[in-house]
Amino acid sequence: MTAVESRTVVLDPEEARRVRQQRLEKVGSWALPLAIMVLAVWFWDRICVWNDIPKYILPRPGVVVQTLQDDAPLLFSSLLVTLKITFLSLALAILGGVGLAVLFAQSKWVEMSFFPFAVILQVTPIVAIFPLINIYVDNQTAKLLLCAWIVAFFPILSNTTLGLNSVDRNLRDLFRLNGATRWQELWHLRLPAAMPYFLGGLKIAGGLSLIGAVVAEFVAGTSGQASGLASRIIEAGYRLNAPRLFAALILISLTGIVIFLALSLLSHLILRRWHESALKQEA
Amino acid sequence: MLQKVADKNDSGQRGAAPLLSFKGVGKVFSNGVTALDNVDLSVHEGDFVSLLGPSGCGKSTALRLIARLSTPTSGHLEWRKAQGDDSVGFVFQEPTLLPWASVFDNVWLPLRLRGVSRLKATPAVMEMLARVHLENFADAVPRELSGGMKMRVSIARAMVTKPRVLLMDEPFAALDEITRFKLNNDLLELWQQERFTAVFVTHSVFESVFLSNRIVVMAAKPGRVYRNMTVDAPYPRDEAFRTSTAYAELCRRASDELSAAMDVKVEARS
């Protein structure tokens, strides 16, 4: 009857409940994990207090934050070293992974011949290969890079290979019909078609290159001046410096999360106009 | 003005030599399936020929042979003149567009593969888009278009190189009937403007009668030509033709031929 009533849509109880439900889920999706996190940290703190645990066994969260602040110069310079290895190895993984995938895509024979080697490299634990690398490679940075690369390149290689090979048959016929060269087909058809697959592999490789960088440093051991977070962790372990152990651990986790989020965003931005995976996120 | 349907086993009785003929063409796949068996078929310049038949009659295989996407096992295809690369356009069953590329880029593609720059291709691409009534959608990506619009893009792409022959493989099979009728009209209009030769594969009697001046009814297992049928109705054909008794009569005849083609026993084979 009133103007307000004529403008708003009148919802039946079922629809109204659905709207309420959606609103609740939207808030809950970030509020719930946050609440659990806060609760867990509080509980951690209480356990320390209730049991009177010394800080070299389990430090209180407040102490860890304090250490993060106090040791910031040391920890962040180490983080920088780890980040350098991570990003360099990720860049090399992209180059190597995509390069090999393109090579494989040129001929079934090449793929059949060399793909097993990539698998062997992937399934052998890097820790087991490292002593060999240690013998053959002198340069410390090169050692770490090689390790992190071996861990990170496979998802990019296997995903991109799959993508390059899953081109619509009719589209390939269309290119043939128009006299496309092998290079044109690769550039205008196969590479764009492989993009969603590549980005999926990249998301995995981003996390793996960080893991690779940390693990490599663990097995390579501390080397004084230019040591990354892994060396700090080992060092802190020897000295029973649990607060710094926790602080370094938190830094590594945060770095991993940031890398994953950044790559997800990149993927979303590239695919949002055309690929189903990106469309669903929007809806 | 009831039109008469002429049943002939070959329509090669026109003066000029056919643009393209199948001479005893057979195609056997490696799995032993005989897709085509001893097919004789001719297409004249400016024809709108429909290949009509049940699934498995080799009509798509025939189209792929014309496009040189496949080679015959026996017999050969004879072209009146030497064919350049630009001579054949192909419209697939699905729109088959590049999902990441804009409508403009999709239509530009065949020219781009021939080394024509975006700037140089623009007039031709925009003209084709106008022909299929999509000039306002040049920047859209395929997923933003309806099924009918995607098919229009696909037709524009096939036509942008001004091919002498346009091959279409059940292009409208997945569309709803209203869209299909609209696209049939637009296709005929395009055909009359551009004067290309069309070979159209379909399993719809109504569509083949509405579009073509000649219908090749095919039979399956093995795929072969059952009957050549001339559709004796004048162009332009419009919505009035679609509701005329002449059209209904032609459809009935074509339908009878198709039923007969589907009933013939394989006994004719030796």
PDB file of N, CA and C in Angstrom, chain A residues 97-98 100-102 104-105 108 111 115 154-168 172 190-191 193-198 200-201:
ATOM      1  N   GLY A  97      59.943 -25.818 -16.969  1.00  0.00           N
ATOM      2  CA  GLY A  97      58.698 -26.583 -17.111  1.00  0.00           C
ATOM      3  C   GLY A  97      58.000 -26.291 -18.419  1.00  0.00           C
ATOM      4  N   VAL A  98      57.813 -24.988 -18.707  1.00  0.00           N
ATOM      5  CA  VAL A  98      57.116 -24.611 -19.940  1.00  0.00           C
ATOM      6  C   VAL A  98      57.971 -24.962 -21.156  1.00  0.00           C
ATOM      7  N   LEU A 100      60.249 -27.346 -21.510  1.00  0.00           N
ATOM      8  CA  LEU A 100      60.215 -28.789 -21.775  1.00  0.00           C
ATOM      9  C   LEU A 100      58.847 -29.210 -22.301  1.00  0.00           C
ATOM     10  N   ALA A 101      57.776 -28.617 -21.739  1.00  0.00           N
ATOM     11  CA  ALA A 101      56.426 -28.973 -22.194  1.00  0.00           C
ATOM     12  C   ALA A 101      56.242 -28.625 -23.664  1.00  0.00           C
ATOM     13  N   VAL A 102      56.749 -27.449 -24.062  1.00  0.00           N
ATOM     14  CA  VAL A 102      56.647 -27.050 -25.469  1.00  0.00           C
ATOM     15  C   VAL A 102      57.445 -28.020 -26.345  1.00  0.00           C
ATOM     16  N   PHE A 104      58.077 -31.149 -25.628  1.00  0.00           N
ATOM     17  CA  PHE A 104      57.311 -32.400 -25.647  1.00  0.00           C
ATOM     18  C   PHE A 104      56.144 -32.298 -26.624  1.00  0.00           C
ATOM     19  N   ALA A 105      55.532 -31.109 -26.673  1.00  0.00           N
ATOM     20  CA  ALA A 105      54.346 -30.938 -27.515  1.00  0.00           C
ATOM     21  C   ALA A 105      54.706 -30.987 -28.999  1.00  0.00           C
ATOM     22  N   LYS A 108      55.249 -36.385 -30.249  1.00  0.00           N
ATOM     23  CA  LYS A 108      54.882 -37.449 -29.314  1.00  0.00           C
ATOM     24  C   LYS A 108      56.119 -38.259 -28.918  1.00  0.00           C
ATOM     25  N   GLU A 111      58.165 -36.657 -26.223  1.00  0.00           N
ATOM     26  CA  GLU A 111      57.472 -36.782 -24.938  1.00  0.00           C
ATOM     27  C   GLU A 111      57.630 -38.194 -24.380  1.00  0.00           C
ATOM     28  N   PHE A 115      59.677 -38.018 -20.910  1.00  0.00           N
ATOM     29  CA  PHE A 115      58.797 -37.789 -19.766  1.00  0.00           C
ATOM     30  C   PHE A 115      59.143 -38.684 -18.566  1.00  0.00           C
ATOM     31  N   PHE A 154      58.238 -29.927 -11.710  1.00  0.00           N
ATOM     32  CA  PHE A 154      57.415 -31.012 -12.252  1.00  0.00           C
ATOM     33  C   PHE A 154      55.931 -30.661 -12.432  1.00  0.00           C
ATOM     34  N   PRO A 155      55.295 -30.052 -11.417  1.00  0.00           N
ATOM     35  CA  PRO A 155      53.871 -29.714 -11.626  1.00  0.00           C
ATOM     36  C   PRO A 155      53.655 -28.804 -12.830  1.00  0.00           C
ATOM     37  N   ILE A 156      54.598 -27.896 -13.059  1.00  0.00           N
ATOM     38  CA  ILE A 156      54.448 -27.008 -14.219  1.00  0.00           C
ATOM     39  C   ILE A 156      54.616 -27.799 -15.502  1.00  0.00           C
ATOM     40  N   LEU A 157      55.624 -28.669 -15.525  1.00  0.00           N
ATOM     41  CA  LEU A 157      55.858 -29.481 -16.727  1.00  0.00           C
ATOM     42  C   LEU A 157      54.657 -30.377 -17.024  1.00  0.00           C
ATOM     43  N   SER A 158      54.195 -31.118 -16.015  1.00  0.00           N
ATOM     44  CA  SER A 158      53.146 -32.104 -16.303  1.00  0.00           C
ATOM     45  C   SER A 158      51.824 -31.410 -16.626  1.00  0.00           C
ATOM     46  N   ASN A 159      51.518 -30.328 -15.913  1.00  0.00           N
ATOM     47  CA  ASN A 159      50.269 -29.616 -16.203  1.00  0.00           C
ATOM     48  C   ASN A 159      50.293 -28.952 -17.571  1.00  0.00           C
ATOM     49  N   THR A 160      51.402 -28.294 -17.893  1.00  0.00           N
ATOM     50  CA  THR A 160      51.476 -27.601 -19.178  1.00  0.00           C
ATOM     51  C   THR A 160      51.454 -28.607 -20.330  1.00  0.00           C
ATOM     52  N   THR A 161      52.125 -29.746 -20.144  1.00  0.00           N
ATOM     53  CA  THR A 161      52.086 -30.785 -21.176  1.00  0.00           C
ATOM     54  C   THR A 161      50.654 -31.240 -21.410  1.00  0.00           C
ATOM     55  N   LEU A 162      49.943 -31.488 -20.312  1.00  0.00           N
ATOM     56  CA  LEU A 162      48.542 -31.893 -20.423  1.00  0.00           C
ATOM     57  C   LEU A 162      47.733 -30.824 -21.162  1.00  0.00           C
ATOM     58  N   GLY A 163      47.960 -29.557 -20.795  1.00  0.00           N
ATOM     59  CA  GLY A 163      47.220 -28.458 -21.417  1.00  0.00           C
ATOM     60  C   GLY A 163      47.501 -28.341 -22.905  1.00  0.00           C
ATOM     61  N   LEU A 164      48.761 -28.454 -23.277  1.00  0.00           N
ATOM     62  CA  LEU A 164      49.127 -28.325 -24.689  1.00  0.00           C
ATOM     63  C   LEU A 164      48.514 -29.451 -25.520  1.00  0.00           C
ATOM     64  N   ASN A 165      48.272 -30.594 -24.854  1.00  0.00           N
ATOM     65  CA  ASN A 165      47.715 -31.736 -25.583  1.00  0.00           C
ATOM     66  C   ASN A 165      46.191 -31.797 -25.539  1.00  0.00           C
ATOM     67  N   SER A 166      45.553 -30.911 -24.758  1.00  0.00           N
ATOM     68  CA  SER A 166      44.080 -31.016 -24.696  1.00  0.00           C
ATOM     69  C   SER A 166      43.390 -29.923 -25.498  1.00  0.00           C
ATOM     70  N   VAL A 167      43.877 -29.704 -26.684  1.00  0.00           N
ATOM     71  CA  VAL A 167      43.242 -28.716 -27.561  1.00  0.00           C
ATOM     72  C   VAL A 167      42.100 -29.373 -28.324  1.00  0.00           C
ATOM     73  N   ASP A 168      40.989 -28.658 -28.444  1.00  0.00           N
ATOM     74  CA  ASP A 168      39.822 -29.115 -29.193  1.00  0.00           C
ATOM     75  C   ASP A 168      40.231 -29.588 -30.599  1.00  0.00           C
ATOM     76  N   ARG A 172      41.958 -27.608 -34.002  1.00  0.00           N
ATOM     77  CA  ARG A 172      43.189 -27.996 -34.697  1.00  0.00           C
ATOM     78  C   ARG A 172      42.920 -28.166 -36.183  1.00  0.00           C
ATOM     79  N   ARG A 190      47.704 -23.522 -28.937  1.00  0.00           N
ATOM     80  CA  ARG A 190      48.043 -24.466 -27.876  1.00  0.00           C
ATOM     81  C   ARG A 190      48.480 -23.772 -26.595  1.00  0.00           C
ATOM     82  N   LEU A 191      49.282 -22.725 -26.708  1.00  0.00           N
ATOM     83  CA  LEU A 191      49.709 -22.028 -25.490  1.00  0.00           C
ATOM     84  C   LEU A 191      48.539 -21.370 -24.754  1.00  0.00           C
ATOM     85  N   ALA A 193      45.446 -22.259 -24.862  1.00  0.00           N
ATOM     86  CA  ALA A 193      44.591 -23.329 -24.347  1.00  0.00           C
ATOM     87  C   ALA A 193      45.204 -23.969 -23.104  1.00  0.00           C
ATOM     88  N   ALA A 194      46.544 -23.956 -23.032  1.00  0.00           N
ATOM     89  CA  ALA A 194      47.220 -24.583 -21.902  1.00  0.00           C
ATOM     90  C   ALA A 194      47.290 -23.665 -20.689  1.00  0.00           C
ATOM     91  N   MET A 195      46.934 -22.395 -20.875  1.00  0.00           N
ATOM     92  CA  MET A 195      47.086 -21.405 -19.816  1.00  0.00           C
ATOM     93  C   MET A 195      46.430 -21.812 -18.488  1.00  0.00           C
ATOM     94  N   PRO A 196      45.152 -22.257 -18.473  1.00  0.00           N
ATOM     95  CA  PRO A 196      44.545 -22.633 -17.190  1.00  0.00           C
ATOM     96  C   PRO A 196      45.295 -23.783 -16.515  1.00  0.00           C
ATOM     97  N   TYR A 197      45.776 -24.734 -17.312  1.00  0.00           N
ATOM     98  CA  TYR A 197      46.522 -25.868 -16.770  1.00  0.00           C
ATOM     99  C   TYR A 197      47.842 -25.386 -16.181  1.00  0.00           C
ATOM    100  N   PHE A 198      48.518 -24.522 -16.948  1.00  0.00           N
ATOM    101  CA  PHE A 198      49.796 -23.975 -16.494  1.00  0.00           C
ATOM    102  C   PHE A 198      49.621 -23.240 -15.167  1.00  0.00           C
ATOM    103  N   GLY A 200      47.347 -23.638 -12.922  1.00  0.00           N
ATOM    104  CA  GLY A 200      47.106 -24.617 -11.867  1.00  0.00           C
ATOM    105  C   GLY A 200      48.418 -25.196 -11.365  1.00  0.00           C
ATOM    106  N   GLY A 201      49.316 -25.533 -12.300  1.00  0.00           N
ATOM    107  CA  GLY A 201      50.627 -26.063 -11.944  1.00  0.00           C
ATOM    108  C   GLY A 201      51.462 -25.029 -11.207  1.00  0.00           C
TER     109      GLY A 201
END
